[in-house]
PDB file of C-alpha atoms and ligand atoms in Angstrom:
ATOM      1  CA  MET A  32      91.280 103.766 123.014  1.00  0.00           C
ATOM      2  CA  LYS A  33      92.891 105.887 120.335  1.00  0.00           C
ATOM      3  CA  ARG A  34      92.776 103.409 117.464  1.00  0.00           C
ATOM      4  CA  LEU A  35      90.479 100.647 116.372  1.00  0.00           C
ATOM      5  CA  PHE A  36      91.723  98.181 113.743  1.00  0.00           C
ATOM      6  CA  LEU A  37      89.197  96.119 111.815  1.00  0.00           C
ATOM      7  CA  ILE A  38      90.548  92.852 110.506  1.00  0.00           C
ATOM      8  CA  GLY A  39      89.024  89.975 108.548  1.00  0.00           C
ATOM      9  CA  PHE A  40      88.879  88.254 105.192  1.00  0.00           C
ATOM     10  CA  MET A  41      88.293  90.135 101.916  1.00  0.00           C
ATOM     11  CA  GLY A  42      84.598  90.910 101.616  1.00  0.00           C
ATOM     12  CA  SER A  43      83.870  90.678 105.338  1.00  0.00           C
ATOM     13  CA  GLY A  44      82.454  94.225 105.524  1.00  0.00           C
ATOM     14  CA  LYS A  45      85.430  95.973 107.166  1.00  0.00           C
ATOM     15  CA  THR A  46      84.963  99.183 105.161  1.00  0.00           C
ATOM     16  CA  THR A  47      81.191  99.439 105.700  1.00  0.00           C
ATOM     17  CA  ILE A  48      81.337  98.668 109.421  1.00  0.00           C
ATOM     18  CA  GLY A  49      84.503 100.761 109.842  1.00  0.00           C
ATOM     19  CA  ASN A  50      82.815 103.823 108.344  1.00  0.00           C
ATOM     20  CA  LEU A  51      79.774 103.431 110.606  1.00  0.00           C
ATOM     21  CA  LEU A  52      81.950 102.950 113.686  1.00  0.00           C
ATOM     22  CA  ALA A  53      84.062 105.997 112.869  1.00  0.00           C
ATOM     23  CA  LYS A  54      80.935 108.176 112.550  1.00  0.00           C
ATOM     24  CA  ASN A  55      79.553 106.835 115.803  1.00  0.00           C
ATOM     25  CA  LEU A  56      82.792 107.287 117.749  1.00  0.00           C
ATOM     26  CA  GLU A  57      83.525 110.606 116.023  1.00  0.00           C
ATOM     27  CA  TYR A  58      86.848 109.223 114.824  1.00  0.00           C
ATOM     28  CA  SER A  59      88.451 109.543 111.383  1.00  0.00           C
ATOM     29  CA  PHE A  60      88.131 106.560 109.079  1.00  0.00           C
ATOM     30  CA  ILE A  61      91.104 105.131 107.180  1.00  0.00           C
ATOM     31  CA  ASP A  62      90.895 102.280 104.706  1.00  0.00           C
ATOM     32  CA  LEU A  63      94.460 100.936 104.603  1.00  0.00           C
ATOM     33  CA  ASP A  64      94.184  99.915 100.914  1.00  0.00           C
ATOM     34  CA  VAL A  65      93.012 103.426  99.964  1.00  0.00           C
ATOM     35  CA  TYR A  66      95.793 104.937 102.121  1.00  0.00           C
ATOM     36  CA  ILE A  67      98.394 102.757 100.325  1.00  0.00           C
ATOM     37  CA  GLU A  68      97.012 103.729  96.907  1.00  0.00           C
ATOM     38  CA  SER A  69      97.153 107.440  97.681  1.00  0.00           C
ATOM     39  CA  ARG A  70     100.632 107.302  99.281  1.00  0.00           C
ATOM     40  CA  MET A  71     102.062 105.168  96.457  1.00  0.00           C
ATOM     41  CA  ARG A  72      99.973 106.860  93.749  1.00  0.00           C
ATOM     42  CA  LYS A  73      99.249 103.419  92.373  1.00  0.00           C
ATOM     43  CA  LYS A  74      96.346 100.986  92.423  1.00  0.00           C
ATOM     44  CA  ILE A  75      96.798  97.852  94.565  1.00  0.00           C
ATOM     45  CA  THR A  76      96.237  95.723  91.444  1.00  0.00           C
ATOM     46  CA  ASP A  77      99.119  97.548  89.710  1.00  0.00           C
ATOM     47  CA  ILE A  78     101.462  97.132  92.711  1.00  0.00           C
ATOM     48  CA  PHE A  79     100.755  93.364  92.671  1.00  0.00           C
ATOM     49  CA  ALA A  80     101.145  93.157  88.864  1.00  0.00           C
ATOM     50  CA  GLU A  81     104.318  95.266  88.635  1.00  0.00           C
ATOM     51  CA  SER A  82     106.154  94.383  91.865  1.00  0.00           C
ATOM     52  CA  GLY A  83     104.560  91.191  93.205  1.00  0.00           C
ATOM     53  CA  GLU A  84     102.957  90.251  96.516  1.00  0.00           C
ATOM     54  CA  ASP A  85     106.160  90.377  98.650  1.00  0.00           C
ATOM     55  CA  GLU A  86     106.741  94.015  97.723  1.00  0.00           C
ATOM     56  CA  PHE A  87     103.063  94.792  98.414  1.00  0.00           C
ATOM     57  CA  ARG A  88     103.329  93.214 101.884  1.00  0.00           C
ATOM     58  CA  GLU A  89     106.387  95.317 102.698  1.00  0.00           C
ATOM     59  CA  ILE A  90     104.586  98.509 101.643  1.00  0.00           C
ATOM     60  CA  GLU A  91     101.477  97.433 103.569  1.00  0.00           C
ATOM     61  CA  HIS A  92     103.594  96.888 106.720  1.00  0.00           C
ATOM     62  CA  LYS A  93     105.209 100.331 106.416  1.00  0.00           C
ATOM     63  CA  MET A  94     101.836 102.005 105.885  1.00  0.00           C
ATOM     64  CA  LEU A  95     100.359 100.173 108.874  1.00  0.00           C
ATOM     65  CA  LEU A  96     103.192 101.588 110.995  1.00  0.00           C
ATOM     66  CA  GLU A  97     102.341 105.064 109.709  1.00  0.00           C
ATOM     67  CA  VAL A  98      98.637 104.873 110.530  1.00  0.00           C
ATOM     68  CA  SER A  99      99.407 103.319 113.935  1.00  0.00           C
ATOM     69  CA  SER A 100     100.719 106.669 115.085  1.00  0.00           C
ATOM     70  CA  LEU A 101      97.539 108.591 114.207  1.00  0.00           C
ATOM     71  CA  GLU A 102      95.023 109.322 116.950  1.00  0.00           C
ATOM     72  CA  ASN A 103      91.278 108.742 117.121  1.00  0.00           C
ATOM     73  CA  VAL A 104      91.097 106.598 114.017  1.00  0.00           C
ATOM     74  CA  VAL A 105      89.199 103.547 112.871  1.00  0.00           C
ATOM     75  CA  VAL A 106      91.414 101.640 110.423  1.00  0.00           C
ATOM     76  CA  SER A 107      90.009  99.039 108.090  1.00  0.00           C
ATOM     77  CA  THR A 108      92.910  96.763 107.083  1.00  0.00           C
ATOM     78  CA  GLY A 109      93.375  94.485 104.061  1.00  0.00           C
ATOM     79  CA  GLY A 110      92.442  90.815 104.411  1.00  0.00           C
ATOM     80  CA  GLY A 111      96.102  89.767 104.524  1.00  0.00           C
ATOM     81  CA  THR A 112      97.423  92.564 106.759  1.00  0.00           C
ATOM     82  CA  PRO A 113      97.346  90.647 110.087  1.00  0.00           C
ATOM     83  CA  CYS A 114      99.201  87.662 108.574  1.00  0.00           C
ATOM     84  CA  PHE A 115     102.500  89.300 107.584  1.00  0.00           C
ATOM     85  CA  TYR A 116     105.438  90.740 109.554  1.00  0.00           C
ATOM     86  CA  ASP A 117     104.524  91.592 113.167  1.00  0.00           C
ATOM     87  CA  ASN A 118     101.399  93.430 111.990  1.00  0.00           C
ATOM     88  CA  MET A 119      99.089  91.731 114.501  1.00  0.00           C
ATOM     89  CA  GLU A 120     101.386  92.768 117.393  1.00  0.00           C
ATOM     90  CA  ILE A 121     101.551  96.337 116.072  1.00  0.00           C
ATOM     91  CA  MET A 122      97.753  96.554 116.036  1.00  0.00           C
ATOM     92  CA  ASN A 123      97.343  94.990 119.471  1.00  0.00           C
ATOM     93  CA  GLU A 124     100.042  97.167 120.993  1.00  0.00           C
ATOM     94  CA  THR A 125      98.918 100.476 119.512  1.00  0.00           C
ATOM     95  CA  GLY A 126      95.147  99.980 119.612  1.00  0.00           C
ATOM     96  CA  LEU A 127      92.273  97.573 119.798  1.00  0.00           C
ATOM     97  CA  SER A 128      91.809  94.931 117.113  1.00  0.00           C
ATOM     98  CA  LEU A 129      88.424  93.610 116.051  1.00  0.00           C
ATOM     99  CA  TYR A 130      87.902  90.546 113.850  1.00  0.00           C
ATOM    100  CA  LEU A 131      84.776  90.613 111.661  1.00  0.00           C
ATOM    101  CA  LYS A 132      84.005  86.938 111.282  1.00  0.00           C
ATOM    102  CA  LEU A 133      81.993  85.413 108.419  1.00  0.00           C
ATOM    103  CA  SER A 134      81.379  81.839 107.295  1.00  0.00           C
ATOM    104  CA  ASN A 135      82.965  80.452 104.095  1.00  0.00           C
ATOM    105  CA  GLU A 136      79.489  80.482 102.492  1.00  0.00           C
ATOM    106  CA  SER A 137      78.806  84.163 103.231  1.00  0.00           C
ATOM    107  CA  LEU A 138      82.286  85.125 102.042  1.00  0.00           C
ATOM    108  CA  SER A 139      81.922  83.289  98.745  1.00  0.00           C
ATOM    109  CA  GLN A 140      78.520  84.873  98.107  1.00  0.00           C
ATOM    110  CA  ARG A 141      79.892  88.342  98.773  1.00  0.00           C
ATOM    111  CA  LEU A 142      83.165  87.857  96.874  1.00  0.00           C
ATOM    112  CA  ASN A 143      81.466  86.338  93.845  1.00  0.00           C
ATOM    113  CA  LYS A 144      80.204  89.801  93.000  1.00  0.00           C
ATOM    114  CA  ALA A 145      83.315  91.732  93.972  1.00  0.00           C
ATOM    115  CA  ARG A 146      86.472  90.106  92.699  1.00  0.00           C
ATOM    116  CA  ALA A 147      87.572  92.408  89.846  1.00  0.00           C
ATOM    117  CA  PHE A 148      89.720  94.714  91.984  1.00  0.00           C
ATOM    118  CA  ARG A 149      91.140  92.007  94.224  1.00  0.00           C
ATOM    119  CA  PRO A 150      94.340  90.660  92.642  1.00  0.00           C
ATOM    120  CA  LEU A 151      94.391  87.433  94.678  1.00  0.00           C
ATOM    121  CA  ILE A 152      90.993  86.280  93.358  1.00  0.00           C
ATOM    122  CA  LYS A 153      90.261  88.196  90.179  1.00  0.00           C
ATOM    123  CA  ASP A 154      91.155  85.340  87.804  1.00  0.00           C
ATOM    124  CA  LYS A 155      89.540  82.508  89.766  1.00  0.00           C
ATOM    125  CA  SER A 156      86.536  80.496  88.617  1.00  0.00           C
ATOM    126  CA  ASP A 157      83.601  80.018  91.027  1.00  0.00           C
ATOM    127  CA  SER A 158      84.864  76.663  92.284  1.00  0.00           C
ATOM    128  CA  GLU A 159      88.465  77.914  92.559  1.00  0.00           C
ATOM    129  CA  LEU A 160      87.181  80.858  94.598  1.00  0.00           C
ATOM    130  CA  ILE A 161      85.409  78.529  97.065  1.00  0.00           C
ATOM    131  CA  ASP A 162      88.579  76.413  97.481  1.00  0.00           C
ATOM    132  CA  PHE A 163      90.719  79.533  97.908  1.00  0.00           C
ATOM    133  CA  ILE A 164      88.433  80.889 100.649  1.00  0.00           C
ATOM    134  CA  LYS A 165      88.437  77.559 102.539  1.00  0.00           C
ATOM    135  CA  GLU A 166      92.215  77.120 102.398  1.00  0.00           C
ATOM    136  CA  THR A 167      93.180  80.727 103.004  1.00  0.00           C
ATOM    137  CA  LEU A 168      90.705  81.364 105.822  1.00  0.00           C
ATOM    138  CA  THR A 169      91.953  78.284 107.686  1.00  0.00           C
ATOM    139  CA  LYS A 170      95.522  79.649 107.514  1.00  0.00           C
ATOM    140  CA  ARG A 171      94.542  83.224 108.316  1.00  0.00           C
ATOM    141  CA  GLU A 172      92.270  82.480 111.269  1.00  0.00           C
ATOM    142  CA  ILE A 173      95.382  81.699 113.331  1.00  0.00           C
ATOM    143  CA  TYR A 174      96.164  85.421 113.076  1.00  0.00           C
ATOM    144  CA  TYR A 175      92.613  86.804 113.002  1.00  0.00           C
ATOM    145  CA  THR A 176      91.664  85.082 116.251  1.00  0.00           C
ATOM    146  CA  ARG A 177      94.371  86.976 118.092  1.00  0.00           C
ATOM    147  CA  ALA A 178      92.096  90.036 117.912  1.00  0.00           C
ATOM    148  CA  SER A 179      90.852  91.595 121.157  1.00  0.00           C
ATOM    149  CA  LEU A 180      87.238  91.375 119.968  1.00  0.00           C
ATOM    150  CA  ILE A 181      85.562  88.919 117.596  1.00  0.00           C
ATOM    151  CA  VAL A 182      82.190  89.871 116.106  1.00  0.00           C
ATOM    152  CA  ASN A 183      80.032  87.809 113.779  1.00  0.00           C
ATOM    153  CA  ASN A 184      78.986  89.636 110.599  1.00  0.00           C
ATOM    154  CA  ASP A 185      77.128  86.816 108.810  1.00  0.00           C
ATOM    155  CA  GLY A 186      74.216  88.350 106.964  1.00  0.00           C
ATOM    156  CA  ASN A 187      73.563  90.964 109.621  1.00  0.00           C
ATOM    157  CA  ASP A 188      72.449  94.556 109.165  1.00  0.00           C
ATOM    158  CA  PRO A 189      75.635  96.720 109.409  1.00  0.00           C
ATOM    159  CA  ASN A 190      73.843  99.179 111.745  1.00  0.00           C
ATOM    160  CA  ILE A 191      72.986  96.382 114.178  1.00  0.00           C
ATOM    161  CA  VAL A 192      76.551  95.035 114.072  1.00  0.00           C
ATOM    162  CA  CYS A 193      77.884  98.546 114.652  1.00  0.00           C
ATOM    163  CA  LYS A 194      75.618  99.001 117.721  1.00  0.00           C
ATOM    164  CA  GLU A 195      76.748  95.635 119.080  1.00  0.00           C
ATOM    165  CA  ILE A 196      80.402  96.628 118.693  1.00  0.00           C
ATOM    166  CA  ILE A 197      79.853 100.000 120.383  1.00  0.00           C
ATOM    167  CA  SER A 198      78.203  98.294 123.354  1.00  0.00           C
ATOM    168  CA  GLN A 199      81.125  95.824 123.589  1.00  0.00           C
ATOM    169  CA  LEU A 200      83.603  98.715 123.492  1.00  0.00           C
ATOM    170  CA  LYS A 201      81.808 100.395 126.378  1.00  0.00           C
ATOM    171  CA  LYS A 202      81.997  97.298 128.591  1.00  0.00           C
ATOM    172  CA  PRO A 203      84.670  97.565 131.270  1.00  0.00           C
ATOM    173  CA  ALA A 204      87.759  95.415 130.539  1.00  0.00           C
ATOM    174  CA  GLN A 205      87.685  91.937 132.109  1.00  0.00           C
ATOM    175  CA  THR A 206      90.406  91.233 134.651  1.00  0.00           C
TER     176      THR A 206
HETATM  177  C1  LIG B  99      94.158  91.242 100.272  1.00  0.00           C
HETATM  178  C2  LIG B  99      93.007  91.952 100.549  1.00  0.00           C
HETATM  179  C3  LIG B  99      92.729  93.262  99.939  1.00  0.00           C
HETATM  180  C4  LIG B  99      94.030  93.979  99.536  1.00  0.00           C
HETATM  181  C5  LIG B  99      94.881  93.090  98.697  1.00  0.00           C
HETATM  182  C6  LIG B  99      95.243  91.766  99.393  1.00  0.00           C
HETATM  183  C7  LIG B  99      94.355  89.904 100.936  1.00  0.00           C
HETATM  184  O1  LIG B  99      91.986  94.079 100.839  1.00  0.00           O
HETATM  185  O2  LIG B  99      94.739  94.391 100.669  1.00  0.00           O
HETATM  186  O3  LIG B  99      94.184  92.824  97.514  1.00  0.00           O
HETATM  187  O4  LIG B  99      95.495  89.428 100.991  1.00  0.00           O
HETATM  188  O5  LIG B  99      93.351  89.348 101.443  1.00  0.00           O
HETATM  189  P1  LIG B  99      90.435  93.812 101.233  1.00  0.00           P
HETATM  190  O6  LIG B  99      90.404  92.826 102.356  1.00  0.00           O
HETATM  191  O7  LIG B  99      89.964  95.172 101.670  1.00  0.00           O
HETATM  192  O8  LIG B  99      89.737  93.325 100.006  1.00  0.00           O
END
């Protein structure tokens, strides 16, 4: 395995778990949002505000293609990445995809505190945020569940989740 792609909703812990996994596997860690911001020299919030979501998704797709050619990397993707273009196929063809799964309740608790830099939720009230998570997660799970591995990250210690993932990665592939 040369590349591991972490996918899942905003606030599901992709960056924290991705960093731990990269250290453990001795891989480089790439956060796709950070990669986009440094390549475009613009904040994600500014890309959304100035050019809109469609333009952001096109940039995100191009940047995913770029990182899919790098070797020995753990890539933490944006919450919407798997749901646009053929991004899920790209990840499954060039590496191993892993869905970090959380309940609606855990996601709303986590996102309540961390919405300022997330353009899709920054202006939502608490009840709007809960509705958004329910509706969007239902639509996105169709894509997320196409991952090679699905790991629950509800309220768990990131180090324990990381160990669990490493042991799953070491298991021989099922035939
Ligand atoms: C998005 C998630 C964000 C970022 C952008 C859009 C989404 O990444 O890519 O704001 O569509 O869910 P995180 O999942 O890292 O917050």
